[in-house]
Amino acid sequence: MVKSNKFAFVSVMFCFFAMGFVDLVGIASNYVKDDLGLNNTIANIMPSLVFFWFLIFSVPTGVLMNKIGRKKTVLLSLVVTVVSLLLPIFTENLAVALIAFSLLGIGNALMQTSLNPLVSSLVRGHLASTLTFGQFIKAIASLMAPYIAMWGATHAIPDLGMGWRVLFPIYMTIGVVASLLLAGTPIDEETHDVETVAERKSVVRDYVDTFRLLGNSYVLLCFFGIMCHVGIDVGTNTTAPKLLQQYARMTLNDAAFATSLYFIFRTIGCLTGSYFLRVFKTRTFFIISVSLMAASMICMMAGAANAGNPATAKMLLYIGIAFVGYGNSNVFSMILSQAMLYMPEKKNAISGLMIMGLFGGTVFPLLMGFASDVIGQVGAVAVMTVGVVYLFTFKNKVRY
């Protein structure tokens, strides 16, 4: 139930849409690679930068929220995001791209850490469901980015000369609108975890207190759960086309549809999940979600085993990609809500720690790359399976 008016809810959902801007780095890095003639190593630095900043800025953002509040922190994240989208409009070179994607990662780290606790100020119940609906709005922005870039690349605007970079002014405009809406929306924040001037401790003590929360076994398990979720998410995006190339003998252009298929089912999962989490217990829906992910790993393994029959391999791999897209779509919201409800008086710090877990998006692809170099892309699936097994064991810890 929304505590404040519907306008406040709409403004926060606009922020979730802006949160999805970070996923443009995938398609943008490919275009930058072609435009500047970069090799794969240099091109892969750009998406890696995004997840690197989650490691650095997530916990400091939790500390910052204690000082200035959640709404102001979200506004700061929107400003950083808008600036990151402004830079590539005027010029295109490697230095600008690296700066822009770094700012995009920093802005997104600020936003993911502060926006989720802000949502808890708007709802009395069904926190997981509301966060999942926000993830659905975010997924729309993620899904749109490749199509906007492709439209710009094939329908060049002579007066602007942007091509695929038309994506940046479009998303920047939406980011400005989101900033204005949130700035003009009064939101009553919970104050029990925001320090008064008299209560403020040193920054070092704030950091120590935040990281000390990882000493709590439940918080630590949630942290690892977030790492596995994001690792599987990024890993699927990276590996899905390669699986189809290696085992279904598809060309890269044809296999690229696998990424769109993943996002389509992830978007559907977020939309339907926002309903199911209202009618099912969180633990029940968590088990259903992870079971689908387990089935997806089996399908991918079976697809690899049927490499001699490309048609069968293609069908099994598509089913596996769809299953993991749907199954993994709500895991983040469920684990994050579990962690915040476990320590409601420490929501800011808990959010910072959980968002730091998004660094799993860097760890898993690295391990998957090593494994695939040794035994093929089935090795990458094996690494993701380890993450699914962990999430399956976590089901017994879901309690709220």
Short mmCIF file of C-alpha atoms in Angstrom, two decimals:
data_model
loop_
_atom_site.label_atom_id
_atom_site.label_comp_id
_atom_site.label_asym_id
_atom_site.label_seq_id
_atom_site.Cartn_x
_atom_site.Cartn_y
_atom_site.Cartn_z
CA MET A 1 0.00 0.00 0.00
CA VAL A 2 1.45 3.36 -1.00
CA LYS A 3 1.74 5.70 1.94
CA SER A 4 2.01 8.94 -0.03
CA ASN A 5 0.21 10.05 -3.18
CA LYS A 6 0.34 8.37 -6.57
CA PHE A 7 2.50 11.19 -7.93
CA ALA A 8 5.27 10.21 -5.53
CA PHE A 9 5.04 6.62 -6.72
CA VAL A 10 5.18 7.69 -10.38
CA SER A 11 8.22 9.90 -9.77
CA VAL A 12 10.07 7.03 -8.08
CA MET A 13 9.21 4.70 -10.99
CA PHE A 14 10.71 7.29 -13.37
CA CYS A 15 13.88 6.92 -11.33
CA PHE A 16 13.79 3.15 -11.84
CA PHE A 17 13.58 3.79 -15.59
CA ALA A 18 16.67 5.99 -15.30
CA MET A 19 18.35 3.18 -13.36
CA GLY A 20 18.02 1.05 -16.51
CA PHE A 21 20.22 3.46 -18.49
CA VAL A 22 23.26 1.57 -17.21
CA ASP A 23 22.45 -1.38 -19.48
CA LEU A 24 23.08 0.74 -22.58
CA VAL A 25 26.79 0.13 -21.97
CA GLY A 26 26.47 -3.31 -23.58
CA ILE A 27 25.29 -2.14 -26.99
CA ALA A 28 27.24 1.13 -26.79
CA SER A 29 30.57 -0.62 -26.19
CA ASN A 30 30.05 -2.64 -29.37
CA TYR A 31 29.43 0.48 -31.44
CA VAL A 32 32.38 2.31 -29.87
CA LYS A 33 34.57 -0.69 -30.65
CA ASP A 34 33.62 -0.53 -34.33
CA ASP A 35 33.73 3.26 -34.61
CA LEU A 36 37.18 3.60 -33.01
CA GLY A 37 38.65 0.32 -34.25
CA LEU A 38 39.34 -1.00 -30.74
CA ASN A 39 40.41 -4.52 -29.89
CA ASN A 40 38.27 -6.71 -27.62
CA THR A 41 40.42 -6.14 -24.53
CA ILE A 42 40.06 -2.36 -24.69
CA ALA A 43 36.38 -2.55 -25.61
CA ASN A 44 35.62 -4.81 -22.65
CA ILE A 45 37.05 -2.23 -20.25
CA MET A 46 33.92 -0.10 -20.73
CA PRO A 47 31.31 -2.50 -19.29
CA SER A 48 33.81 -3.62 -16.64
CA LEU A 49 34.09 -0.03 -15.42
CA VAL A 50 30.40 0.03 -14.59
CA PHE A 51 30.58 -2.86 -12.15
CA PHE A 52 33.91 -1.71 -10.72
CA TRP A 53 32.29 1.44 -9.33
CA PHE A 54 29.67 -0.62 -7.49
CA LEU A 55 32.51 -2.07 -5.43
CA ILE A 56 33.88 1.39 -4.62
CA PHE A 57 30.77 3.55 -4.16
CA SER A 58 27.99 1.36 -2.76
CA VAL A 59 28.97 1.45 0.92
CA PRO A 60 29.97 5.16 0.85
CA THR A 61 26.51 5.85 -0.57
CA GLY A 62 24.93 4.11 2.40
CA VAL A 63 26.98 6.36 4.67
CA LEU A 64 25.99 9.42 2.61
CA MET A 65 22.30 8.58 2.98
CA ASN A 66 22.70 8.73 6.74
CA LYS A 67 23.99 12.28 6.34
CA ILE A 68 21.70 13.84 3.71
CA GLY A 69 18.77 11.43 3.36
CA ARG A 70 17.63 9.05 0.64
CA LYS A 71 15.80 11.45 -1.66
CA LYS A 72 18.75 13.85 -1.92
CA THR A 73 21.08 10.94 -2.61
CA VAL A 74 18.82 9.74 -5.45
CA LEU A 75 18.77 13.28 -6.85
CA LEU A 76 22.57 13.36 -6.75
CA SER A 77 22.67 10.04 -8.63
CA LEU A 78 20.38 11.45 -11.32
CA VAL A 79 22.61 14.50 -11.76
CA VAL A 80 25.69 12.29 -12.21
CA THR A 81 23.76 10.10 -14.66
CA VAL A 82 22.60 13.07 -16.73
CA VAL A 83 26.17 14.38 -16.96
CA SER A 84 27.39 10.94 -18.08
CA LEU A 85 24.86 10.97 -20.91
CA LEU A 86 25.68 14.56 -21.88
CA LEU A 87 29.38 14.00 -22.59
CA PRO A 88 29.11 11.59 -25.57
CA ILE A 89 26.66 13.88 -27.38
CA PHE A 90 29.35 16.36 -28.42
CA THR A 91 32.26 14.11 -29.32
CA GLU A 92 33.28 10.50 -29.65
CA ASN A 93 36.70 9.31 -28.56
CA LEU A 94 38.02 6.71 -26.16
CA ALA A 95 38.79 9.13 -23.33
CA VAL A 96 35.26 10.59 -23.40
CA ALA A 97 33.76 7.10 -23.56
CA LEU A 98 35.73 5.91 -20.54
CA ILE A 99 34.82 9.01 -18.52
CA ALA A 100 31.17 8.79 -19.54
CA PHE A 101 30.84 5.11 -18.67
CA SER A 102 32.67 5.64 -15.38
CA LEU A 103 30.21 8.40 -14.44
CA LEU A 104 27.33 6.19 -15.57
CA GLY A 105 28.58 3.44 -13.26
CA ILE A 106 29.06 5.84 -10.35
CA GLY A 107 25.61 7.35 -10.85
CA ASN A 108 24.03 3.92 -11.03
CA ALA A 109 25.84 2.75 -7.88
CA LEU A 110 24.48 5.82 -6.06
CA MET A 111 21.00 5.24 -7.47
CA GLN A 112 20.72 1.51 -6.81
CA THR A 113 21.90 1.97 -3.24
CA SER A 114 19.57 4.86 -2.38
CA LEU A 115 16.46 4.27 -4.50
CA ASN A 116 15.54 0.87 -3.05
CA PRO A 117 15.45 2.15 0.57
CA LEU A 118 13.52 5.21 -0.64
CA VAL A 119 10.84 2.87 -1.98
CA SER A 120 10.50 1.39 1.52
CA SER A 121 9.46 4.88 2.65
CA LEU A 122 6.52 4.76 0.23
CA VAL A 123 5.05 1.35 1.00
CA ARG A 124 3.76 -0.29 4.15
CA GLY A 125 3.74 -3.84 2.83
CA HIS A 126 4.63 -5.88 -0.26
CA LEU A 127 8.13 -4.39 -0.44
CA ALA A 128 9.47 -7.23 -2.61
CA SER A 129 6.53 -6.83 -5.01
CA THR A 130 7.06 -3.07 -5.30
CA LEU A 131 10.80 -3.46 -5.86
CA THR A 132 10.07 -6.07 -8.53
CA PHE A 133 7.69 -3.69 -10.31
CA GLY A 134 10.49 -1.11 -10.23
CA GLN A 135 12.78 -3.71 -11.79
CA PHE A 136 10.16 -4.18 -14.53
CA ILE A 137 10.28 -0.44 -15.28
CA LYS A 138 14.08 -0.63 -15.26
CA ALA A 139 13.97 -3.59 -17.67
CA ILE A 140 11.97 -1.52 -20.17
CA ALA A 141 14.83 0.98 -20.39
CA SER A 142 17.31 -1.91 -20.75
CA LEU A 143 15.23 -3.48 -23.51
CA MET A 144 14.78 -0.23 -25.41
CA ALA A 145 18.46 0.78 -25.52
CA PRO A 146 19.62 -1.64 -28.26
CA TYR A 147 16.66 -0.81 -30.48
CA ILE A 148 17.13 2.97 -30.12
CA ALA A 149 20.84 2.59 -30.92
CA MET A 150 20.11 0.40 -33.95
CA TRP A 151 17.46 2.86 -35.16
CA GLY A 152 19.94 5.72 -34.85
CA ALA A 153 22.61 3.74 -36.69
CA THR A 154 20.30 2.92 -39.62
CA HIS A 155 18.41 6.23 -39.71
CA ALA A 156 21.20 8.79 -39.42
CA ILE A 157 20.06 12.34 -38.77
CA PRO A 158 22.24 14.51 -41.05
CA ASP A 159 21.83 17.71 -39.07
CA LEU A 160 22.98 16.03 -35.86
CA GLY A 161 25.40 13.47 -37.28
CA MET A 162 24.95 11.25 -34.21
CA GLY A 163 23.95 7.91 -35.65
CA TRP A 164 23.66 5.39 -32.82
CA ARG A 165 24.63 8.08 -30.29
CA VAL A 166 21.12 9.54 -30.56
CA LEU A 167 20.52 7.16 -27.65
CA PHE A 168 22.31 9.57 -25.30
CA PRO A 169 20.18 12.74 -25.76
CA ILE A 170 16.99 10.68 -25.62
CA TYR A 171 17.90 9.04 -22.33
CA MET A 172 19.41 12.27 -20.99
CA THR A 173 16.09 14.06 -21.53
CA ILE A 174 14.24 11.35 -19.64
CA GLY A 175 16.84 11.62 -16.87
CA VAL A 176 16.20 15.37 -16.58
CA VAL A 177 12.44 14.74 -16.37
CA ALA A 178 13.00 12.12 -13.64
CA SER A 179 15.14 14.60 -11.69
CA LEU A 180 12.53 17.36 -11.88
CA LEU A 181 9.70 15.02 -10.89
CA LEU A 182 11.55 13.68 -7.85
CA ALA A 183 12.77 17.13 -6.79
CA GLY A 184 9.17 18.38 -6.81
CA THR A 185 7.78 15.40 -4.92
CA PRO A 186 7.53 15.54 -1.11
CA ILE A 187 8.45 12.19 0.45
CA ASP A 188 8.34 11.48 4.16
CA GLU A 189 11.45 9.44 4.89
CA GLU A 190 12.00 7.22 7.87
CA THR A 191 14.33 9.06 10.22
CA HIS A 192 15.42 6.37 12.68
CA ASP A 193 18.53 5.52 10.65
CA VAL A 194 19.40 9.10 9.67
CA GLU A 195 21.77 10.71 12.13
CA THR A 196 21.22 14.14 13.63
CA VAL A 197 24.11 16.58 13.79
CA ALA A 198 24.66 15.72 17.45
CA GLU A 199 24.70 11.99 16.72
CA ARG A 200 27.04 11.99 13.74
CA LYS A 201 30.06 9.77 14.10
CA SER A 202 33.25 9.84 12.13
CA VAL A 203 33.18 8.61 8.55
CA VAL A 204 35.68 5.89 9.45
CA ARG A 205 33.37 4.65 12.20
CA ASP A 206 30.45 4.64 9.74
CA TYR A 207 32.44 2.44 7.37
CA VAL A 208 33.46 0.09 10.15
CA ASP A 209 29.88 -0.20 11.38
CA THR A 210 28.63 -0.93 7.86
CA PHE A 211 31.17 -3.64 7.05
CA ARG A 212 30.69 -5.10 10.51
CA LEU A 213 27.18 -6.05 9.40
CA LEU A 214 28.78 -8.69 7.17
CA GLY A 215 29.71 -10.44 10.40
CA ASN A 216 26.02 -11.28 10.71
CA SER A 217 25.58 -14.64 8.99
CA TYR A 218 22.18 -13.78 7.49
CA VAL A 219 23.42 -10.52 5.98
CA LEU A 220 26.49 -12.29 4.59
CA LEU A 221 24.35 -15.00 2.98
CA CYS A 222 22.16 -12.33 1.38
CA PHE A 223 25.30 -10.59 0.08
CA PHE A 224 26.51 -13.79 -1.60
CA GLY A 225 23.01 -14.31 -2.98
CA ILE A 226 23.13 -10.91 -4.68
CA MET A 227 26.56 -11.75 -6.11
CA CYS A 228 25.23 -14.99 -7.58
CA HIS A 229 22.13 -13.31 -9.02
CA VAL A 230 24.10 -10.59 -10.79
CA GLY A 231 26.84 -12.99 -11.87
CA ILE A 232 24.24 -15.22 -13.55
CA ASP A 233 22.54 -12.17 -15.07
CA VAL A 234 25.69 -10.71 -16.63
CA GLY A 235 27.04 -14.17 -17.40
CA THR A 236 23.93 -15.11 -19.39
CA ASN A 237 24.07 -11.88 -21.39
CA THR A 238 27.70 -12.57 -22.22
CA THR A 239 27.50 -16.30 -22.88
CA ALA A 240 24.10 -16.85 -24.52
CA PRO A 241 25.18 -15.86 -28.06
CA LYS A 242 28.42 -17.83 -27.72
CA LEU A 243 26.50 -20.96 -26.72
CA LEU A 244 24.40 -20.74 -29.89
CA GLN A 245 27.49 -20.10 -32.00
CA GLN A 246 29.41 -23.06 -30.63
CA TYR A 247 26.68 -25.68 -30.21
CA ALA A 248 23.92 -24.63 -32.67
CA ARG A 249 26.38 -23.47 -35.35
CA MET A 250 24.74 -20.05 -35.70
CA THR A 251 26.41 -16.88 -36.97
CA LEU A 252 27.02 -14.03 -34.54
CA ASN A 253 24.27 -11.89 -36.12
CA ASP A 254 21.73 -14.69 -35.70
CA ALA A 255 22.96 -15.69 -32.25
CA ALA A 256 22.70 -12.08 -31.02
CA PHE A 257 18.93 -12.62 -30.67
CA ALA A 258 19.70 -14.68 -27.57
CA THR A 259 20.43 -11.50 -25.62
CA SER A 260 17.09 -9.98 -26.67
CA LEU A 261 15.33 -13.23 -25.73
CA TYR A 262 16.88 -13.05 -22.27
CA PHE A 263 15.75 -9.44 -21.75
CA ILE A 264 12.26 -10.20 -23.05
CA PHE A 265 11.71 -12.98 -20.50
CA ARG A 266 13.41 -10.96 -17.78
CA THR A 267 10.98 -8.10 -18.45
CA ILE A 268 7.99 -10.48 -18.44
CA GLY A 269 9.30 -11.98 -15.22
CA CYS A 270 9.51 -8.62 -13.48
CA LEU A 271 5.99 -7.66 -14.57
CA THR A 272 4.33 -10.92 -13.53
CA GLY A 273 6.53 -11.23 -10.46
CA SER A 274 5.15 -7.98 -9.05
CA TYR A 275 1.76 -9.73 -9.01
CA PHE A 276 2.86 -13.18 -7.85
CA LEU A 277 4.76 -11.68 -4.91
CA ARG A 278 1.47 -10.24 -3.68
CA VAL A 279 -0.44 -13.54 -3.84
CA PHE A 280 2.35 -16.00 -2.97
CA LYS A 281 4.64 -16.12 0.00
CA THR A 282 8.08 -14.79 -0.92
CA ARG A 283 9.68 -18.13 -0.04
CA THR A 284 7.28 -20.00 -2.35
CA PHE A 285 7.99 -17.74 -5.31
CA PHE A 286 11.72 -17.82 -4.58
CA ILE A 287 11.68 -21.63 -4.82
CA ILE A 288 9.74 -21.45 -8.11
CA SER A 289 12.20 -18.91 -9.51
CA VAL A 290 15.34 -20.84 -8.57
CA SER A 291 13.79 -24.08 -9.81
CA LEU A 292 13.35 -22.46 -13.22
CA MET A 293 16.99 -21.38 -13.11
CA ALA A 294 18.05 -24.93 -12.29
CA ALA A 295 15.96 -26.20 -15.23
CA SER A 296 17.65 -23.61 -17.45
CA MET A 297 21.11 -24.91 -16.54
CA ILE A 298 19.99 -28.45 -17.37
CA CYS A 299 18.63 -27.28 -20.72
CA MET A 300 21.86 -25.46 -21.56
CA MET A 301 23.94 -28.48 -20.62
CA ALA A 302 21.67 -30.66 -22.75
CA GLY A 303 21.98 -28.20 -25.61
CA ALA A 304 25.76 -28.45 -25.43
CA ALA A 305 25.52 -32.24 -25.35
CA ASN A 306 23.47 -32.15 -28.57
CA ALA A 307 26.03 -30.19 -30.54
CA GLY A 308 25.85 -32.85 -33.24
CA ASN A 309 22.21 -31.91 -33.83
CA PRO A 310 22.12 -28.11 -34.26
CA ALA A 311 18.32 -27.88 -34.42
CA THR A 312 17.88 -29.70 -31.12
CA ALA A 313 20.73 -27.77 -29.52
CA LYS A 314 19.17 -24.48 -30.64
CA MET A 315 15.77 -25.39 -29.17
CA LEU A 316 17.23 -26.50 -25.84
CA LEU A 317 19.46 -23.43 -25.55
CA TYR A 318 16.58 -21.06 -26.32
CA ILE A 319 14.45 -22.77 -23.65
CA GLY A 320 17.31 -22.51 -21.17
CA ILE A 321 17.88 -18.81 -21.89
CA ALA A 322 14.15 -18.09 -21.50
CA PHE A 323 13.97 -20.03 -18.21
CA VAL A 324 16.95 -18.24 -16.66
CA GLY A 325 15.62 -14.87 -17.87
CA TYR A 326 12.31 -15.41 -16.12
CA GLY A 327 13.66 -17.23 -13.08
CA ASN A 328 16.41 -14.73 -12.29
CA SER A 329 14.26 -11.65 -12.88
CA ASN A 330 12.90 -11.41 -9.32
CA VAL A 331 15.75 -12.85 -7.27
CA PHE A 332 17.40 -9.46 -6.67
CA SER A 333 14.22 -7.88 -5.30
CA MET A 334 13.45 -10.84 -3.05
CA ILE A 335 16.93 -11.06 -1.52
CA LEU A 336 17.26 -7.28 -1.11
CA SER A 337 13.88 -7.03 0.62
CA GLN A 338 14.81 -9.94 2.90
CA ALA A 339 18.00 -8.19 3.97
CA MET A 340 16.34 -4.80 4.56
CA LEU A 341 13.43 -6.30 6.49
CA TYR A 342 15.88 -8.31 8.61
CA MET A 343 17.49 -5.10 9.89
CA PRO A 344 14.95 -2.31 9.22
CA GLU A 345 16.85 0.10 11.43
CA LYS A 346 19.93 -0.33 9.18
CA LYS A 347 18.30 -0.13 5.74
CA ASN A 348 20.78 2.42 4.36
CA ALA A 349 23.84 0.40 5.36
CA ILE A 350 22.24 -2.89 4.30
CA SER A 351 21.36 -1.47 0.89
CA GLY A 352 24.95 -0.29 0.42
CA LEU A 353 26.30 -3.75 1.20
CA MET A 354 23.81 -5.53 -1.05
CA ILE A 355 24.47 -3.22 -3.99
CA MET A 356 28.19 -3.77 -3.48
CA GLY A 357 27.35 -7.38 -4.25
CA LEU A 358 26.68 -6.31 -7.85
CA PHE A 359 30.43 -6.61 -8.21
CA GLY A 360 29.56 -10.24 -8.86
CA GLY A 361 28.90 -9.03 -12.39
CA THR A 362 32.66 -8.74 -12.76
CA VAL A 363 33.70 -11.89 -10.86
CA PHE A 364 31.44 -14.42 -12.58
CA PRO A 365 32.26 -13.47 -16.21
CA LEU A 366 35.97 -13.71 -15.41
CA LEU A 367 35.58 -17.22 -13.99
CA MET A 368 33.30 -18.16 -16.88
CA GLY A 369 35.89 -16.94 -19.36
CA PHE A 370 38.59 -19.10 -17.79
CA ALA A 371 36.32 -22.15 -17.75
CA SER A 372 35.18 -21.70 -21.34
CA ASP A 373 38.80 -21.41 -22.52
CA VAL A 374 39.46 -24.82 -20.99
CA ILE A 375 36.39 -26.88 -21.90
CA GLY A 376 34.26 -24.64 -24.13
CA GLN A 377 31.15 -22.62 -23.34
CA VAL A 378 29.72 -25.48 -21.31
CA GLY A 379 32.34 -24.51 -18.75
CA ALA A 380 30.71 -21.09 -18.46
CA VAL A 381 27.37 -22.80 -17.82
CA ALA A 382 29.02 -24.90 -15.10
CA VAL A 383 30.18 -21.72 -13.32
CA MET A 384 26.65 -20.28 -13.45
CA THR A 385 25.32 -23.59 -12.12
CA VAL A 386 27.41 -23.11 -8.98
CA GLY A 387 25.57 -19.82 -8.43
CA VAL A 388 22.20 -21.52 -8.94
CA VAL A 389 23.12 -24.25 -6.43
CA TYR A 390 23.95 -21.55 -3.86
CA LEU A 391 20.62 -19.81 -4.45
CA PHE A 392 18.85 -23.15 -4.03
CA THR A 393 20.45 -23.61 -0.61
CA PHE A 394 19.47 -20.02 0.28
CA LYS A 395 15.75 -20.86 -0.09
CA ASN A 396 15.64 -22.06 3.50
CA LYS A 397 16.77 -18.60 4.66
CA VAL A 398 13.88 -16.75 3.00
CA ARG A 399 11.60 -15.83 5.87
CA TYR A 400 9.73 -12.56 5.24
#
